[in-house]
Tab-separated table of C-alpha atoms and ligand atoms in Angstrom:
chain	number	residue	atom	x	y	z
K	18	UNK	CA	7.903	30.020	-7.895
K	19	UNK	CA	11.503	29.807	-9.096
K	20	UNK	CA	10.931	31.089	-12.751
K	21	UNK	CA	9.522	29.456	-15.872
K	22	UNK	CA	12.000	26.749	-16.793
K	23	UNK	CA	11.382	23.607	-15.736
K	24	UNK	CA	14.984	22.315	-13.601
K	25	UNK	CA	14.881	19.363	-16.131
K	26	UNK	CA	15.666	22.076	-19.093
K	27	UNK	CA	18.299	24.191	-16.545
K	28	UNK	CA	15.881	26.022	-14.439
K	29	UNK	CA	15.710	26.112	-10.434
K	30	UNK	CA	14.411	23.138	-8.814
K	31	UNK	CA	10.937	23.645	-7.352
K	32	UNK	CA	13.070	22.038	-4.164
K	33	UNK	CA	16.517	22.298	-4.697
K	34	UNK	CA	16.856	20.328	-0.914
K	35	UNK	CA	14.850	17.064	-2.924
K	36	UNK	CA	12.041	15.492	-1.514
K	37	UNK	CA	11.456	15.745	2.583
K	38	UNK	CA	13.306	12.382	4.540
K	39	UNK	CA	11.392	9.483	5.590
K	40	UNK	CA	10.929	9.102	8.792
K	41	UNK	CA	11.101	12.090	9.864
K	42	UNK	CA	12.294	13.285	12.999
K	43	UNK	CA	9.557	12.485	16.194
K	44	UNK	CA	10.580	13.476	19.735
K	45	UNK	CA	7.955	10.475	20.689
K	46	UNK	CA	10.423	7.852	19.181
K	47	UNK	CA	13.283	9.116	20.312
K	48	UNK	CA	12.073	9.076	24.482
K	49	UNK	CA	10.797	5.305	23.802
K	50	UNK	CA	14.111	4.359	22.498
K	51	UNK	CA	15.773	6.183	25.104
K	52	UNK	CA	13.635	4.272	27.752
K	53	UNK	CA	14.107	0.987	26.157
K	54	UNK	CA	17.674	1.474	26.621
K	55	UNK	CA	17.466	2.566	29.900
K	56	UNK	CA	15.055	-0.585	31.216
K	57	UNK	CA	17.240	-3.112	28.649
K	58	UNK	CA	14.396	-4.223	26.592
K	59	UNK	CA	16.072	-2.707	23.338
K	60	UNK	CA	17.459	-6.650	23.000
K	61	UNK	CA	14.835	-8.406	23.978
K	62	UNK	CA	13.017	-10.805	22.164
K	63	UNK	CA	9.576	-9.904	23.565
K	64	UNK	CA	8.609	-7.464	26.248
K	65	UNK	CA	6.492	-5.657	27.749
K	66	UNK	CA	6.206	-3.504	24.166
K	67	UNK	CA	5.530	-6.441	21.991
K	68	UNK	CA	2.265	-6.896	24.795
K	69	UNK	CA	1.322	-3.053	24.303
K	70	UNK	CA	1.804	-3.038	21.026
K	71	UNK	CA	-0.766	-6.546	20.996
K	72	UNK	CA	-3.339	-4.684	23.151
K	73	UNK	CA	-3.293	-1.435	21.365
K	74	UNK	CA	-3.850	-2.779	17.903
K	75	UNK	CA	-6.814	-4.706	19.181
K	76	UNK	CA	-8.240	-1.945	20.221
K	77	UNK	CA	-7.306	-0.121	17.310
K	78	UNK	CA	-8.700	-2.162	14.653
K	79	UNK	CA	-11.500	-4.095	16.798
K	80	UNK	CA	-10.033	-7.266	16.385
K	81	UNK	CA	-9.643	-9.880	18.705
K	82	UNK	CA	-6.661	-11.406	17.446
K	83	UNK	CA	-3.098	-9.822	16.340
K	84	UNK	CA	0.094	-11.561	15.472
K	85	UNK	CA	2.930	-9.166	15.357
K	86	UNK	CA	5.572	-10.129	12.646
K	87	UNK	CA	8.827	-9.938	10.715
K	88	UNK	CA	7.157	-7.872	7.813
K	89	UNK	CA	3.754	-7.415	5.647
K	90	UNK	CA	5.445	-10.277	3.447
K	91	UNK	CA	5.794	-12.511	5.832
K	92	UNK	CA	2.497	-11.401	7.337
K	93	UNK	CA	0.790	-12.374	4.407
K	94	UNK	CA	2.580	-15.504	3.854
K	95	UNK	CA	1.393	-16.710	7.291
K	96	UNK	CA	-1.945	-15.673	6.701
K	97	UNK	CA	-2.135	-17.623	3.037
K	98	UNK	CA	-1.111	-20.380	5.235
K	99	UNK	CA	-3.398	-19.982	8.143
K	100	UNK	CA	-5.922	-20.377	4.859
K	101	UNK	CA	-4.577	-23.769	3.965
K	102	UNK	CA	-3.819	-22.629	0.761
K	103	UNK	CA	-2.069	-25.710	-1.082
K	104	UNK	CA	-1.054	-27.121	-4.524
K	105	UNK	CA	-4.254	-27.432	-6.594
K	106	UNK	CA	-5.812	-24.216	-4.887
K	107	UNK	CA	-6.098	-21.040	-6.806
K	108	UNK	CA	-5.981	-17.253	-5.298
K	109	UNK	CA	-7.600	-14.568	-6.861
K	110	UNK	CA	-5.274	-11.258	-6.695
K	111	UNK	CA	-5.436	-7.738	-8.763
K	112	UNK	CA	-3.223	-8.009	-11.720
K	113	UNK	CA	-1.681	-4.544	-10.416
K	114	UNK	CA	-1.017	-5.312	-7.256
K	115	UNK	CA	2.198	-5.770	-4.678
K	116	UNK	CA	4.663	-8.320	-6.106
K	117	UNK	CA	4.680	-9.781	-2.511
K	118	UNK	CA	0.998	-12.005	-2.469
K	119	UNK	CA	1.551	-13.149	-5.517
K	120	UNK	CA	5.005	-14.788	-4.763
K	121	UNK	CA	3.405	-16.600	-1.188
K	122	UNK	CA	0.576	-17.971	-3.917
K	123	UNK	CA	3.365	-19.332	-5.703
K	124	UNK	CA	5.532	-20.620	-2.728
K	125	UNK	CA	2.261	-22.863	-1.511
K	126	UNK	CA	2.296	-24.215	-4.550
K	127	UNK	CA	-0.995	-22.867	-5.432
K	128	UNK	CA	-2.142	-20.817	-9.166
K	129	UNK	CA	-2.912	-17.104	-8.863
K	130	UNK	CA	-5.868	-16.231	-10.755
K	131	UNK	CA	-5.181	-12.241	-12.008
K	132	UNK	CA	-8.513	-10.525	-12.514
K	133	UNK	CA	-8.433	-6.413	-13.524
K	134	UNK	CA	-8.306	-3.486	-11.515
K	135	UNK	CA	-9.981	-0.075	-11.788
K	136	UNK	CA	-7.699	2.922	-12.356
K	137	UNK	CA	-9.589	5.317	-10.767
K	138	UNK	CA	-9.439	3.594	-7.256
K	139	UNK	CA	-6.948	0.692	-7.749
K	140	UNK	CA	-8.555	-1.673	-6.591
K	141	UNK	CA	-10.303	-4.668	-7.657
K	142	UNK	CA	-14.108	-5.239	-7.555
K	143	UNK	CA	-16.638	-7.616	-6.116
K	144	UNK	CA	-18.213	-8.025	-9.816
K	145	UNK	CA	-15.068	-9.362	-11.065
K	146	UNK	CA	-13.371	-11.496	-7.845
K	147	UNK	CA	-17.242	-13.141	-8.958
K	148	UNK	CA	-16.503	-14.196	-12.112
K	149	UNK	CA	-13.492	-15.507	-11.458
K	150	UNK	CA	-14.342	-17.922	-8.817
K	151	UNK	CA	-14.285	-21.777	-9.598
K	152	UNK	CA	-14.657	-25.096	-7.641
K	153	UNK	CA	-10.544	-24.386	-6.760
K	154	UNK	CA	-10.862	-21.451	-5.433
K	155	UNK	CA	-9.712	-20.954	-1.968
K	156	UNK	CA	-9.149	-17.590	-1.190
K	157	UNK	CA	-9.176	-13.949	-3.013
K	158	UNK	CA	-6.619	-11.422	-1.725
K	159	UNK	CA	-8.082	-7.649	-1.593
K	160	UNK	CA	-5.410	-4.935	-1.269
K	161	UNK	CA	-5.945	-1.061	-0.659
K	162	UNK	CA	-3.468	0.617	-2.841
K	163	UNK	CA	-1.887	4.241	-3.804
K	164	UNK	CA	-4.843	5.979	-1.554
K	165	UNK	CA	-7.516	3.853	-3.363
K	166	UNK	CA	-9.835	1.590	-1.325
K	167	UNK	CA	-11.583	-1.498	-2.570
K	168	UNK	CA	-15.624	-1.969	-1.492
K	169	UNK	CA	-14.847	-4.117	1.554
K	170	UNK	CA	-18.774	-4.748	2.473
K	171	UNK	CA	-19.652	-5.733	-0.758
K	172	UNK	CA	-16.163	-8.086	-1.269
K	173	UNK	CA	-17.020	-9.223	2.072
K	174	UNK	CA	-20.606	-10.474	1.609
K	175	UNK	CA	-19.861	-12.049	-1.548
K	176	UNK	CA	-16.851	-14.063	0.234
K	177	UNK	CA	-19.583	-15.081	2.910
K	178	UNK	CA	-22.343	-16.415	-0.117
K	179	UNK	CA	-19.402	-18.218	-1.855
K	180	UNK	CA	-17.249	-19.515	0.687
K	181	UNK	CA	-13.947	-17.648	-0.003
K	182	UNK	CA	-11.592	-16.344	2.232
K	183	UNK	CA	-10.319	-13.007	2.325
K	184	UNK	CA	-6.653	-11.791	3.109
K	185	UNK	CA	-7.146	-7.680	3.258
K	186	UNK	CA	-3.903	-6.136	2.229
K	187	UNK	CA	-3.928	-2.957	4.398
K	188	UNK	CA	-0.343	-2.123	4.153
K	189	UNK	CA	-0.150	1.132	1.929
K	190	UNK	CA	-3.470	2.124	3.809
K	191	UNK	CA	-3.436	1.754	7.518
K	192	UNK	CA	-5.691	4.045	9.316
K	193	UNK	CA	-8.195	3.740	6.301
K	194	UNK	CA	-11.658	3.316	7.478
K	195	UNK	CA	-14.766	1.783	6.219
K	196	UNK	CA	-17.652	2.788	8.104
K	197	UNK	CA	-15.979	4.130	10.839
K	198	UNK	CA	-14.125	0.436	10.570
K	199	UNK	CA	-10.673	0.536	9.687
K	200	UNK	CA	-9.541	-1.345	7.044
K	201	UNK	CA	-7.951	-4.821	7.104
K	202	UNK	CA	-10.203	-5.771	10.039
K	203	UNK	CA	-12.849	-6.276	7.010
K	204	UNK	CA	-11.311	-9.928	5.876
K	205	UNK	CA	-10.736	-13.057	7.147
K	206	UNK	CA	-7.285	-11.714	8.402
K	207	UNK	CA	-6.121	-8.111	7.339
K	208	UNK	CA	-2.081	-7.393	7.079
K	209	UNK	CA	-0.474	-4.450	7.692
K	210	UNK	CA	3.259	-3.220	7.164
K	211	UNK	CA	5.812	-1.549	9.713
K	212	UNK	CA	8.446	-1.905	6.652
K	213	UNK	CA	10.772	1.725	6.343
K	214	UNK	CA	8.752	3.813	3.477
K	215	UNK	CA	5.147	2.739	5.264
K	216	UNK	CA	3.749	5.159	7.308
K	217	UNK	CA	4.185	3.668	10.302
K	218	UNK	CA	8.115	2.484	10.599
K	219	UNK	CA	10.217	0.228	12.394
K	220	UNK	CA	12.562	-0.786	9.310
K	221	UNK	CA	10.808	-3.357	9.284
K	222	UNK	CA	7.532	-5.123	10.951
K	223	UNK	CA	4.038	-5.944	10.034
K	224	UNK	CA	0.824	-7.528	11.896
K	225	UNK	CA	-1.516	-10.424	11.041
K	226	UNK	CA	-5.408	-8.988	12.595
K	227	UNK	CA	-8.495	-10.916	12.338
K	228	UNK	CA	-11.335	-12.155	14.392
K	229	UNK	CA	-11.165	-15.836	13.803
K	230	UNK	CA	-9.543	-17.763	16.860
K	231	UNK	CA	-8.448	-21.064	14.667
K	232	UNK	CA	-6.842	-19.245	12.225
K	233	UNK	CA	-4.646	-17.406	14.489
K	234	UNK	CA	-3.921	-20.632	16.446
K	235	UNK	CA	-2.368	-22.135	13.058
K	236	UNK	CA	0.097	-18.965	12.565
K	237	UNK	CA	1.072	-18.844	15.997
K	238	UNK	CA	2.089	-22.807	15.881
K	239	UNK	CA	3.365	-22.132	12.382
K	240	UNK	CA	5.555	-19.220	12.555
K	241	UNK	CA	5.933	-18.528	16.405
K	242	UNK	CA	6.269	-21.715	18.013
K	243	UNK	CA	7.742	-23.866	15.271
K	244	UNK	CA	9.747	-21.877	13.041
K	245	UNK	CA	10.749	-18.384	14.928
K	246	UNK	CA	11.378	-16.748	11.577
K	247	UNK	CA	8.356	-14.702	12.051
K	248	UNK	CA	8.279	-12.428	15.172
K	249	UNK	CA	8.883	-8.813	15.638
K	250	UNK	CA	11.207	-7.508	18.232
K	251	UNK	CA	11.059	-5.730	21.607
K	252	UNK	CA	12.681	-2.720	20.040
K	253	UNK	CA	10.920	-2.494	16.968
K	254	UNK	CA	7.277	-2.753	19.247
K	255	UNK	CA	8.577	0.111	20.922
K	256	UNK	CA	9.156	1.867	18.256
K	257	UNK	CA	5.867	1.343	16.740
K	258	UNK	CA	3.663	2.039	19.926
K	259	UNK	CA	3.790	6.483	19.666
K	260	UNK	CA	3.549	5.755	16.308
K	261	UNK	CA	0.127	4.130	16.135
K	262	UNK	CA	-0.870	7.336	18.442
K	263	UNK	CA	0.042	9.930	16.237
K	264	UNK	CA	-1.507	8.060	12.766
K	265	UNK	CA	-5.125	9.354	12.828
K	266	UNK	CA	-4.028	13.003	12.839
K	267	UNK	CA	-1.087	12.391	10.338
K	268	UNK	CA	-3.829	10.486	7.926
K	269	UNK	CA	-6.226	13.727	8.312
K	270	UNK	CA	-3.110	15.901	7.920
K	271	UNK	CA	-2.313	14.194	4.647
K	272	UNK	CA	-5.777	13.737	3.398
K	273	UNK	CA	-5.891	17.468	4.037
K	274	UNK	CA	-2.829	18.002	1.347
K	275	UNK	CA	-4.451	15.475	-0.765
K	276	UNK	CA	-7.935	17.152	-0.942
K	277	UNK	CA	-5.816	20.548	-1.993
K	278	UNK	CA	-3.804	19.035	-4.282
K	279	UNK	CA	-6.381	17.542	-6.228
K	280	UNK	CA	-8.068	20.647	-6.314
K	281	UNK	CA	-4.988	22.465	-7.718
K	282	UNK	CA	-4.244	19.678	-10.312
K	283	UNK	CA	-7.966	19.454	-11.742
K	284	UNK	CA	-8.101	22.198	-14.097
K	285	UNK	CA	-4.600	20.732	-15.375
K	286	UNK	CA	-3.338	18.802	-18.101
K	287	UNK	CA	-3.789	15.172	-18.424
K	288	UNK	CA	-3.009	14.275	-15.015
K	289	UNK	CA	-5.819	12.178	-12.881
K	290	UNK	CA	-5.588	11.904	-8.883
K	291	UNK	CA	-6.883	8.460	-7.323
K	292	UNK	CA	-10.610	8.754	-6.624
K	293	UNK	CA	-11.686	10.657	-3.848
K	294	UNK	CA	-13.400	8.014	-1.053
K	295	UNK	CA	-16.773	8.655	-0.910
K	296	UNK	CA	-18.384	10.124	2.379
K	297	UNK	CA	-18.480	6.852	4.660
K	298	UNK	CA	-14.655	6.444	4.146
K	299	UNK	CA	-11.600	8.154	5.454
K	300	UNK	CA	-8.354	6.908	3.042
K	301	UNK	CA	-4.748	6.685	3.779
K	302	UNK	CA	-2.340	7.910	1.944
K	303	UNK	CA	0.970	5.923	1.490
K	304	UNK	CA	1.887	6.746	-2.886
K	305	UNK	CA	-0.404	8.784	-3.871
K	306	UNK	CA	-1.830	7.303	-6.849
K	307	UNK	CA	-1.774	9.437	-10.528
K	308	UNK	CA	-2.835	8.703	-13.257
K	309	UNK	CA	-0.894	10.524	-17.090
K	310	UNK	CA	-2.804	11.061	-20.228
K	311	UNK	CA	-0.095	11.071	-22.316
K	312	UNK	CA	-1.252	13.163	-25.259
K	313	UNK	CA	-3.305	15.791	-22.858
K	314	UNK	CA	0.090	16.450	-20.562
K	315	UNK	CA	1.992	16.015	-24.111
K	316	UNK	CA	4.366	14.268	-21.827
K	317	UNK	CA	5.542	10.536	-21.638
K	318	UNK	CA	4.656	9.321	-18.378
K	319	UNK	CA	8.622	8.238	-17.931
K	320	UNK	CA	9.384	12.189	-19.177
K	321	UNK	CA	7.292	13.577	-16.776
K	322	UNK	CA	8.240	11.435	-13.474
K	323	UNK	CA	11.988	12.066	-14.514
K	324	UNK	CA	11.325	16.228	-14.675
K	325	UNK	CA	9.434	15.955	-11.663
K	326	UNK	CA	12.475	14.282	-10.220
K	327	UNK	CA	14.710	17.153	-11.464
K	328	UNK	CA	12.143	19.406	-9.704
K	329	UNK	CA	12.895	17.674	-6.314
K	330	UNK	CA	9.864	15.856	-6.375
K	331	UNK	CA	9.492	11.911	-5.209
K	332	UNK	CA	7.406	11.400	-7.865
K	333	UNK	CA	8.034	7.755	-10.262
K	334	UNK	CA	6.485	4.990	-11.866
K	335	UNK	CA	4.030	2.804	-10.069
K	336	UNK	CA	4.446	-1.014	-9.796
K	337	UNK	CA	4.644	-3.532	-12.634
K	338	UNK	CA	1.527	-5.346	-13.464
K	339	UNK	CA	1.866	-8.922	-12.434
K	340	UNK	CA	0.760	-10.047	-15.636
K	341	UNK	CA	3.324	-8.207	-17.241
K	342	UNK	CA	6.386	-9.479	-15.281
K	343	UNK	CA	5.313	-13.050	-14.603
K	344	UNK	CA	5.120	-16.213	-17.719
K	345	UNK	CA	1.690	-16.857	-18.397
K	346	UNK	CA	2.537	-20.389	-17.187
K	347	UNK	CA	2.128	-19.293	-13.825
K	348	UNK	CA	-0.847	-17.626	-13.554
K	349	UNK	CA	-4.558	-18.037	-15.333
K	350	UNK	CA	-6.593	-14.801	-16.219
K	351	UNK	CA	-9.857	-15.343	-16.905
K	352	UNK	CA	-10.825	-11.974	-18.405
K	353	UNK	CA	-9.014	-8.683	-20.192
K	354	UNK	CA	-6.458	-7.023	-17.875
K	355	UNK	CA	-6.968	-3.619	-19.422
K	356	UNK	CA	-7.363	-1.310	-16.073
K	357	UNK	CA	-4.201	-3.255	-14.946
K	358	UNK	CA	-2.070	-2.869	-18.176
K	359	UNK	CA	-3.282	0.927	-18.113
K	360	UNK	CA	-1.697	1.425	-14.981
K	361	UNK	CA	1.360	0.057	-15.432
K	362	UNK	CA	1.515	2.120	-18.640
K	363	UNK	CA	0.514	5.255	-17.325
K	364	UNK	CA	0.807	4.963	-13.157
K	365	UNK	CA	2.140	7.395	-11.518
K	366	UNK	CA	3.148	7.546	-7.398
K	367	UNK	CA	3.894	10.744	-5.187
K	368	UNK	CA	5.542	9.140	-1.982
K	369	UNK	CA	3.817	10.312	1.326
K	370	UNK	CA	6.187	12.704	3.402
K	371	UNK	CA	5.478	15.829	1.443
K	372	UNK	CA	1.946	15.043	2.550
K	373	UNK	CA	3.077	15.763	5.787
K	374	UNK	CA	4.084	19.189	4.449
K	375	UNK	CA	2.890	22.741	4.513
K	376	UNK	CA	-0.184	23.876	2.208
K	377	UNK	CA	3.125	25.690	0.784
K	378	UNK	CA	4.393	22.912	-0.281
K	379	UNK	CA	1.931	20.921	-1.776
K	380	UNK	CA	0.526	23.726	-3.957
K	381	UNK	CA	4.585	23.940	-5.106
K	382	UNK	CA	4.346	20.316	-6.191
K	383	UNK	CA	0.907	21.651	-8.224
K	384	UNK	CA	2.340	24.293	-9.776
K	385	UNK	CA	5.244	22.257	-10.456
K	386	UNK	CA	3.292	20.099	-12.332
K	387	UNK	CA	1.510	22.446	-14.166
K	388	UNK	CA	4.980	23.843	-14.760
K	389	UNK	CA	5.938	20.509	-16.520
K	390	UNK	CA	2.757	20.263	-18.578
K	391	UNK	CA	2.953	24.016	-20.271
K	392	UNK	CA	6.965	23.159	-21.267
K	393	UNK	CA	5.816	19.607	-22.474
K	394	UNK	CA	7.304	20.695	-26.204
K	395	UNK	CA	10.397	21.492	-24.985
K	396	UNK	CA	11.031	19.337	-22.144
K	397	UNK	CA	9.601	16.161	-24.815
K	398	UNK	CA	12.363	17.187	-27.329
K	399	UNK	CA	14.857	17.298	-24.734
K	400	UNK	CA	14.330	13.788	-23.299
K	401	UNK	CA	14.053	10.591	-24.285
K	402	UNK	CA	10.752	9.493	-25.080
K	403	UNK	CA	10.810	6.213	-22.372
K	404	UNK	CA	14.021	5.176	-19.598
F	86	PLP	C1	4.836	-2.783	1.470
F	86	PLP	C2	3.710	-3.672	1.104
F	86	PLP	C3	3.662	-5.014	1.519
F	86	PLP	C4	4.767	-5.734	2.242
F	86	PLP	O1	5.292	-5.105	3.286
F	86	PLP	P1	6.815	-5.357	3.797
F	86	PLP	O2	6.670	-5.068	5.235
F	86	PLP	O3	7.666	-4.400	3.052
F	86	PLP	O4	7.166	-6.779	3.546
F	86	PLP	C5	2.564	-5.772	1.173
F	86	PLP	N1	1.573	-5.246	0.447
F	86	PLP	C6	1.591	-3.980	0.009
F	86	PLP	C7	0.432	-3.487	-0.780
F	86	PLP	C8	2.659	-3.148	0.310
F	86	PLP	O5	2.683	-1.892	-0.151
């Protein structure tokens, strides 16, 4: 440890190098790209990688269908419109949730309906998706966020009782499971993200899975055949393919980190890891999830993530809460959005490579923390209270 003072008040930086790159180096991507170069599919619009890449995510997920595309955003757009979803529909979405679904809602010229989240897992519930349901209700969108993951069997028999449709937002938590099951191939269509922080990278990139044969049809005439704004390319299939391999033992290597990390921060000082998943679930971990208790850590949640900065930690502020970026014209919440205005009060995200880290390191982002927390006084009086 490199003395008392936090590096916000002058000390050494826990990791005076920052925070580890993303992506990091892999010996796996580098061959591929050297062999797509060599066989001249690098410039391709489709190849024998975009095929691979098809097969192995069926068998991955255990769905029938895949659509590889552009990004998770675009992803999800196509799959809101695979739904139908049309003026005069509404969506149910987590008020704290990617800025992404709720902009598609808005582009069909449909009304998201916001209902709360639970800190603890980030996620929204079954309970509430029910009481926001009326007779314009088309479709609910269920996303697994900062290592949280929402009850997909329960979400998913209620959806079959009432009719709904569900787009699974698996993007910040691919290689999740569920029963053995991972998630996104729970809803109607799941999404997941190739896009440059995810854990799997191609810059960009995403994929459409499901197990409904129509609904795939639609995107494919939609976005493939009509409008070729959608695909993915040759190179970036490629690129995804050693990727895929290597997930399951990154996501236990991570989980691993997580599980010590937690450990580390619990006798500490106002800070509040996302819940652990229970035993039938394996989670992913893309931004680690945190909550701040302000008064226990002494610490504004905006003076802590900027210290932790200093420190050489990728540690910041988690998203905005839809309801408190968006006018209230354009969205209807039925009930309080209190889980959802806590978090994006008090939120806090540690991005994923240092997951991939030593137990070294991760117990130096602990005690780094715990660092923070016993110089709240001074580091408080040397900041400003909120950036
Ligand atoms: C990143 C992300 C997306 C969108 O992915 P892009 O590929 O960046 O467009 C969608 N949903 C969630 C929850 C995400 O984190």
């Amino acid at each position: 440890m490199a003395g008392d003072t936090p590096a916000i008040l002058g000390g050494d930086p826990i990791f005076p190098n920052g925070p580890p790159p993303w992506p990091l180096p892999d010996d796996d991507v580098a061959a591929v790209l050297q062999a797509t170069i060599a066989d001249g599919t690098w410039g391709r619009y489709h190849g024998p990688h975009t095929d691979a890449l098809t097969g192995e995510l069926k068998s991955w997920s255990g769905c029938e269908h895949i659509e590889l595309c552009s990004s998770g955003t675009a992803a999800s757009e196509l799959a809101l419109r695979a739904f139908k979803v049309s003026p005069g529909d509404e969506v149910i979405i987590g008020a704290y949730d990617y800025a992404a679904s709720f902009k598609n809602v808005l582009m069909l010229g449909a009304r998201p309906v916001l209902i709360d989240v639970e800190p603890a897992t980030f996620a929204v519930t079954p309970e509430r998706i029910e009481a926001a349901i009326t007779e314009r209700t088309e479709a609910v969108v269920v996303s697994h966020l900062h290592g949280g993951l929402a009850d997909m069997p329960a979400i998913m028999d209620l959806a079959r009782q009432r009719g709904l449709l569900v787009l699974e937002d698996a993007c910040q938590a691919t290689g999740a499971t569920i029963n053995d099951r991972v998630v996104g191939s729970f809803g109607t269509l799941g999404i997941i993200s190739f896009g440059g922080s995810k854990l799997i990278t191609a810059g960009r990139g995403g994929a459409i899975i499901g197990h409904d044969q129509q609904l795939f049809q639609r995107m494919h005439v939609y976005g493939f055949r009509g409008n070729t704004a959608y695909p993915l390319s040759a190179i970036q299939a490629a690129i995804v393919l050693p990727q895929l391999k290597s997930l399951a033992a990154r996501n236990t290597h991570r989980s691993e980190r997580v599980a010590e990390f937690r450990a580390l921060l619990e006798p500490c000082c106002g800070l509040t890891v996302v819940a652990e998943p229970t035993s039938s679930c394996s989670a992913a971990f893309y931004k680690l999830g945190l909550m701040i208790d302000e008064a226990e850590a002494g610490l504004t949640r905006d003076q802590f993530s900027a210290a932790a900065r200093a420190e050489g930690i990728a540690c910041d502020r988690t998203l905005h809460g839809l309801h408190t970026v968006h006018s209230k014209r354009r969205f209807r919440a039925p009930g309080e959005l209190l889980g959802a205005t806590r978090i994006n009060d008090y939120g806090l995200q540690l991005h994923h490579p240092i997951l991939l880290g030593t137990q070294t390191d991760i117990s130096l982002v602990a005690q780094a923390f715990v660092r923070l927390v016993e110089n709240a006084a001074a580091i408080a009086e040397h900041a400003p209270a909120s950036c």
